[in-house]
PDB file of C-alpha atoms in Angstrom:
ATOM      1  CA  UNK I1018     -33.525  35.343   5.757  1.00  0.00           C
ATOM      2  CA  UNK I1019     -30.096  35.592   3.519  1.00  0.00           C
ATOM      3  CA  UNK I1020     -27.572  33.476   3.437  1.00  0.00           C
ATOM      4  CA  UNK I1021     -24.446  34.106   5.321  1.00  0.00           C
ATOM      5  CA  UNK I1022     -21.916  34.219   2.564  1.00  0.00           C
ATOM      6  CA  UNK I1023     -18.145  35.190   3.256  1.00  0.00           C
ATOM      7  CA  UNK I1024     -16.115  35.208  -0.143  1.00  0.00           C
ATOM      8  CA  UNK I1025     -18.889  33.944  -2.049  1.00  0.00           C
ATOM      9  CA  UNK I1026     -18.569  30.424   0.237  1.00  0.00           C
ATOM     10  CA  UNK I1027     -21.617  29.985   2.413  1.00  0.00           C
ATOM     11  CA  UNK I1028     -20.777  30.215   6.425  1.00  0.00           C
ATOM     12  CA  UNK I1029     -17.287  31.069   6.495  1.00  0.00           C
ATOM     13  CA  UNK I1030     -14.617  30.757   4.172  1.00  0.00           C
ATOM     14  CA  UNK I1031     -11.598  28.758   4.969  1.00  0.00           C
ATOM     15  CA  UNK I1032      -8.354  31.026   4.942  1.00  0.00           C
ATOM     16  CA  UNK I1033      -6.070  27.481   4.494  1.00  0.00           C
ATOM     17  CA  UNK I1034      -5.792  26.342   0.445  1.00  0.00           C
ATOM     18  CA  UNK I1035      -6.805  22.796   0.739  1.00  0.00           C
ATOM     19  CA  UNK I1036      -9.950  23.426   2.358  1.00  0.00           C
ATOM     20  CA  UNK I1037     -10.835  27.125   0.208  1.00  0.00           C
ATOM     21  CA  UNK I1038     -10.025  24.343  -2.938  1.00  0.00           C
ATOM     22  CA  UNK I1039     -12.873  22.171  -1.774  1.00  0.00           C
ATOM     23  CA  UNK I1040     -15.390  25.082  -0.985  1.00  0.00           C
ATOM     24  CA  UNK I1041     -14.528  26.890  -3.725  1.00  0.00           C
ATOM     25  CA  UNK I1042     -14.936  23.572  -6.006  1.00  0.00           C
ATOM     26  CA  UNK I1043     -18.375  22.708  -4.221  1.00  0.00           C
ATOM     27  CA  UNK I1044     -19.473  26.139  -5.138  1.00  0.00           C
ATOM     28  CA  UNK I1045     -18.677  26.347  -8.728  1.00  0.00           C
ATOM     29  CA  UNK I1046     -20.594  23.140  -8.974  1.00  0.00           C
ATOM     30  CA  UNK I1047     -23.890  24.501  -7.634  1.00  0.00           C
ATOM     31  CA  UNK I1048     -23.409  21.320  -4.802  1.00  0.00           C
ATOM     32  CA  UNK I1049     -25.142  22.318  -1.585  1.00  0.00           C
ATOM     33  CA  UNK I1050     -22.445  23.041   1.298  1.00  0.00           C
ATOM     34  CA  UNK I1051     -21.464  25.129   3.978  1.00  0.00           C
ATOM     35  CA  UNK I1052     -18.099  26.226   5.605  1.00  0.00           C
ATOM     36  CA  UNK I1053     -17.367  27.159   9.198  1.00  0.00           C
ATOM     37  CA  UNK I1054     -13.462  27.997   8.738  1.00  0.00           C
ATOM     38  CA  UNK I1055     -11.546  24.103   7.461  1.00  0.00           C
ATOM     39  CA  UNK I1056     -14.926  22.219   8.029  1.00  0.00           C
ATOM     40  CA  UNK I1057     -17.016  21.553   5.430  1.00  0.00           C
ATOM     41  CA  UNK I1058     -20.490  20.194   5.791  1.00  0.00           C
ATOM     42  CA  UNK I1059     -21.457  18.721   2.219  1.00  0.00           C
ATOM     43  CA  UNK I1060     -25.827  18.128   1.594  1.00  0.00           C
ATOM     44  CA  UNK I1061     -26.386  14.990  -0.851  1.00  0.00           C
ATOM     45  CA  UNK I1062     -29.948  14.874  -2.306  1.00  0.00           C
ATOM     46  CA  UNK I1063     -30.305  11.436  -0.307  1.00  0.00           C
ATOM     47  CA  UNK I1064     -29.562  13.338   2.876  1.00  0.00           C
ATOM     48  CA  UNK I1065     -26.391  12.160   3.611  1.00  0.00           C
ATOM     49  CA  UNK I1066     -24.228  14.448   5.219  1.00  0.00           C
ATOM     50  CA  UNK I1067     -20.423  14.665   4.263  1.00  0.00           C
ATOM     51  CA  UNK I1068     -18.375  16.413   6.405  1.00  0.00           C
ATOM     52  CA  UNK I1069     -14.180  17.072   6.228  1.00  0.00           C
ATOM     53  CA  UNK I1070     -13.274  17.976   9.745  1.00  0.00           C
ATOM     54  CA  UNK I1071      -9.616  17.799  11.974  1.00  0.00           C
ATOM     55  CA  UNK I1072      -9.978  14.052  13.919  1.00  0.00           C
ATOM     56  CA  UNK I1073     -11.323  14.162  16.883  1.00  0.00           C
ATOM     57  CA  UNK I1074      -8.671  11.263  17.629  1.00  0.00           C
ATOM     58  CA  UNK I1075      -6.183  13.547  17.869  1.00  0.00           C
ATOM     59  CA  UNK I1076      -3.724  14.539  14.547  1.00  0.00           C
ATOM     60  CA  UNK I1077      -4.953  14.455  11.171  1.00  0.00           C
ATOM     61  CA  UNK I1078      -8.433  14.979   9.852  1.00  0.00           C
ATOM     62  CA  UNK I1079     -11.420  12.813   9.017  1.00  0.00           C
ATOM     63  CA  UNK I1080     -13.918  12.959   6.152  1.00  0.00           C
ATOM     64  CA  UNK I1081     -17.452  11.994   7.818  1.00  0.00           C
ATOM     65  CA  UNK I1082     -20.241  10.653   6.045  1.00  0.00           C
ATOM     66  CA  UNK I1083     -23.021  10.490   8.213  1.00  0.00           C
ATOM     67  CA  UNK I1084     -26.370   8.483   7.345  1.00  0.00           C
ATOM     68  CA  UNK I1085     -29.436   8.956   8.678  1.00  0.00           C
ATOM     69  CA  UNK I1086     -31.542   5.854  10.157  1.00  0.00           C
ATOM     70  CA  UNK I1087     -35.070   5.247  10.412  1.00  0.00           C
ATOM     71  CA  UNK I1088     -36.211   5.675  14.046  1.00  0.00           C
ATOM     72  CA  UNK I1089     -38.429   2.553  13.194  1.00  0.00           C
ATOM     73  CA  UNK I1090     -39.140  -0.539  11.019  1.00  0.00           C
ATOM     74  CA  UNK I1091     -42.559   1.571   9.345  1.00  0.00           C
ATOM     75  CA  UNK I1092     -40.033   4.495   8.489  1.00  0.00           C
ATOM     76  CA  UNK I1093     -37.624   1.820   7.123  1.00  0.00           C
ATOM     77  CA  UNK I1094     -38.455   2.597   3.095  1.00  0.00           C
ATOM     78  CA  UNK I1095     -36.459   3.606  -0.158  1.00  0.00           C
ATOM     79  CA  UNK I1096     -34.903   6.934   1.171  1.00  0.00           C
ATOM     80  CA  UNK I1097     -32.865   4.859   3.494  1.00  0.00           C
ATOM     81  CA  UNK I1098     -32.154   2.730   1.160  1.00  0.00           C
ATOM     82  CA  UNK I1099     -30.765   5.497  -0.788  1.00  0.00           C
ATOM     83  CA  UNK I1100     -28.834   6.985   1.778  1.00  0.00           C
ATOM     84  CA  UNK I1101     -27.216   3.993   2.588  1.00  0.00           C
ATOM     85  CA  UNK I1102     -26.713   3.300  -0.407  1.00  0.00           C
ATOM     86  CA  UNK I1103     -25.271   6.788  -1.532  1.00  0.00           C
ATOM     87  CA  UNK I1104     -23.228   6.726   1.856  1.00  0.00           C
ATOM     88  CA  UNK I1105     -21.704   3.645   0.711  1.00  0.00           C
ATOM     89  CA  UNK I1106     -20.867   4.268  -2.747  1.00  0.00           C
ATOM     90  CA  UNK I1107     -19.198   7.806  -2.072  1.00  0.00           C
ATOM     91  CA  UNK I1108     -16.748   6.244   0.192  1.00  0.00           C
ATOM     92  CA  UNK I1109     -15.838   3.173  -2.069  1.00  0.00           C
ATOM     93  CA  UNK I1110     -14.787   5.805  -4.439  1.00  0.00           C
ATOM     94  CA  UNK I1111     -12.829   7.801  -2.061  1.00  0.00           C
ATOM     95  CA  UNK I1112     -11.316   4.004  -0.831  1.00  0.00           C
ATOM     96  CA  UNK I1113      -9.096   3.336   2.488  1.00  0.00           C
ATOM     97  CA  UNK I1114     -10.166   2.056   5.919  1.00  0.00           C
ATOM     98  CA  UNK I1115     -13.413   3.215   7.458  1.00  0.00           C
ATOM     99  CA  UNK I1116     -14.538   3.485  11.268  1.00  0.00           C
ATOM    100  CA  UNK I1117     -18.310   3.583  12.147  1.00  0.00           C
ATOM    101  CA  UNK I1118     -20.556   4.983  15.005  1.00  0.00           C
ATOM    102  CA  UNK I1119     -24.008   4.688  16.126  1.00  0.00           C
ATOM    103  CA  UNK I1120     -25.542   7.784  17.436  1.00  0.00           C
ATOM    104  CA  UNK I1121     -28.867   6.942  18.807  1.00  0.00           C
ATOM    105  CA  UNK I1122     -28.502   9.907  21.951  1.00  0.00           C
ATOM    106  CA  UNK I1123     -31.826  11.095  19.914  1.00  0.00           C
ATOM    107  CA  UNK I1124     -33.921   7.484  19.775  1.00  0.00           C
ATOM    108  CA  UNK I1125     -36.471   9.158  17.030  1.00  0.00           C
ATOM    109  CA  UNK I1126     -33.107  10.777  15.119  1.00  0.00           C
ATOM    110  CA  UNK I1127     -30.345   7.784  15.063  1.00  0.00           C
ATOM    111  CA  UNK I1128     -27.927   8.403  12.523  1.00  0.00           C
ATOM    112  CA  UNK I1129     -24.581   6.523  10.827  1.00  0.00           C
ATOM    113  CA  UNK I1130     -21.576   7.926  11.107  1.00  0.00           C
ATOM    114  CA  UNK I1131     -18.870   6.471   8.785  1.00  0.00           C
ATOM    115  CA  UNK I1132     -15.370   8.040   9.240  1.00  0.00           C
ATOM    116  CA  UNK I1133     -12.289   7.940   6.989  1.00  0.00           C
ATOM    117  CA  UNK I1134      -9.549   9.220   8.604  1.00  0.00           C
ATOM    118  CA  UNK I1135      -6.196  11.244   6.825  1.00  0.00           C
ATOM    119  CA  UNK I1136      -2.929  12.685   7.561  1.00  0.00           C
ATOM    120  CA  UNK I1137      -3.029  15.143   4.709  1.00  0.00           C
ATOM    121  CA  UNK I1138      -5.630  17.618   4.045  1.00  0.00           C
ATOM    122  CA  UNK I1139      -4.638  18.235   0.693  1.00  0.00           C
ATOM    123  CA  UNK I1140      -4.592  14.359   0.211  1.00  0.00           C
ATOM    124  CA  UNK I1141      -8.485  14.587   1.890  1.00  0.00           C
ATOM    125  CA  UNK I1142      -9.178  16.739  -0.333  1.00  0.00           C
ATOM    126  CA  UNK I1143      -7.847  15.792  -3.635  1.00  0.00           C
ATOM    127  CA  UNK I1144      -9.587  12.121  -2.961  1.00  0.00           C
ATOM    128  CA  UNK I1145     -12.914  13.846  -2.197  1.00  0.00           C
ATOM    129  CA  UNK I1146     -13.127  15.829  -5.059  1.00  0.00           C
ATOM    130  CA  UNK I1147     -12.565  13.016  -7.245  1.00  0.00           C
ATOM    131  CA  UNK I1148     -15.092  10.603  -6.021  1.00  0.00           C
ATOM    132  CA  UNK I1149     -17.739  13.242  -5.680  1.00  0.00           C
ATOM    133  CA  UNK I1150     -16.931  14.344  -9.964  1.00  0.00           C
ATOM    134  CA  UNK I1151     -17.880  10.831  -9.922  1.00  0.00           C
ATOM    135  CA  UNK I1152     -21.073  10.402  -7.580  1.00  0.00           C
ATOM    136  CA  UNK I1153     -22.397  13.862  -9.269  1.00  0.00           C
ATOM    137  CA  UNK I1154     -22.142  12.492 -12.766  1.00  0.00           C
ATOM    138  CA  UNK I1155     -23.386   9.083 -12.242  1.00  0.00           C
TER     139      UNK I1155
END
């Protein structure tokens, strides 16, 4: 089955700047993404999810880095490691203050979600391109 691609972006392309700049950057750099209008849904190797989204906490919009988590202690191994890991060290280069929920409303599924909220998109966006140049390259 193909791809839905709008604009070259897959899903749907963003019609605002700041978030076309992001997809548009993502794509150019072969990184694994895909767009339904401003939200962006970014695939690390690791499996961590990045998402840039409005805030569900009313104004503004939050960059989500979600993580998943071993449904038990067996599964507990070096991917998780990773993706905490990965989670982590993406969002110490973006910086600021971060807010975290537990989803476990799948017990064999329970994920991290780590949230960084922002006023500005473009400010969102300018921060996540630079610590991903740097996560990529490491």
């Amino acid at each position: 089955m193909a791809e839905d691609m709008e604009h070259g972006i897959p899903g749907h392309a963003s019609k605002k700047e700041w978030a076309n700049r992001l997809q548009r950057w993502l794509k150019e750099r072969g990184v694994s993404f895909e767009a339904e209008g401003e939200a962006t849904r970014i695939h690390l190797d690791s499996g961590v999810y990045v998402e840039v989204a409005e805030s569900l906490e009313g104004s503004g919009y939050d960059l989500v880095v979600t993580v998943p988590l071993p449904g038990t202690g067996e599964e507990a191994g070096e991917d998780t490691i990773r993706a905490i890991r990965d989670a982590f060290e993406l969002l110490h280069l973006v910086g600021g203050g971060l807010r975290y929920e537990l989803d476990n409303s799948i017990p064999e599924y329970p994920s991290l979600r780590i949230m960084r909220g922002f006023e500005d998109p473009e400010e969102l966006v300018e921060k996540l391109i630079g610590a991903l140049e740097r996560f990529l390259n490491r």
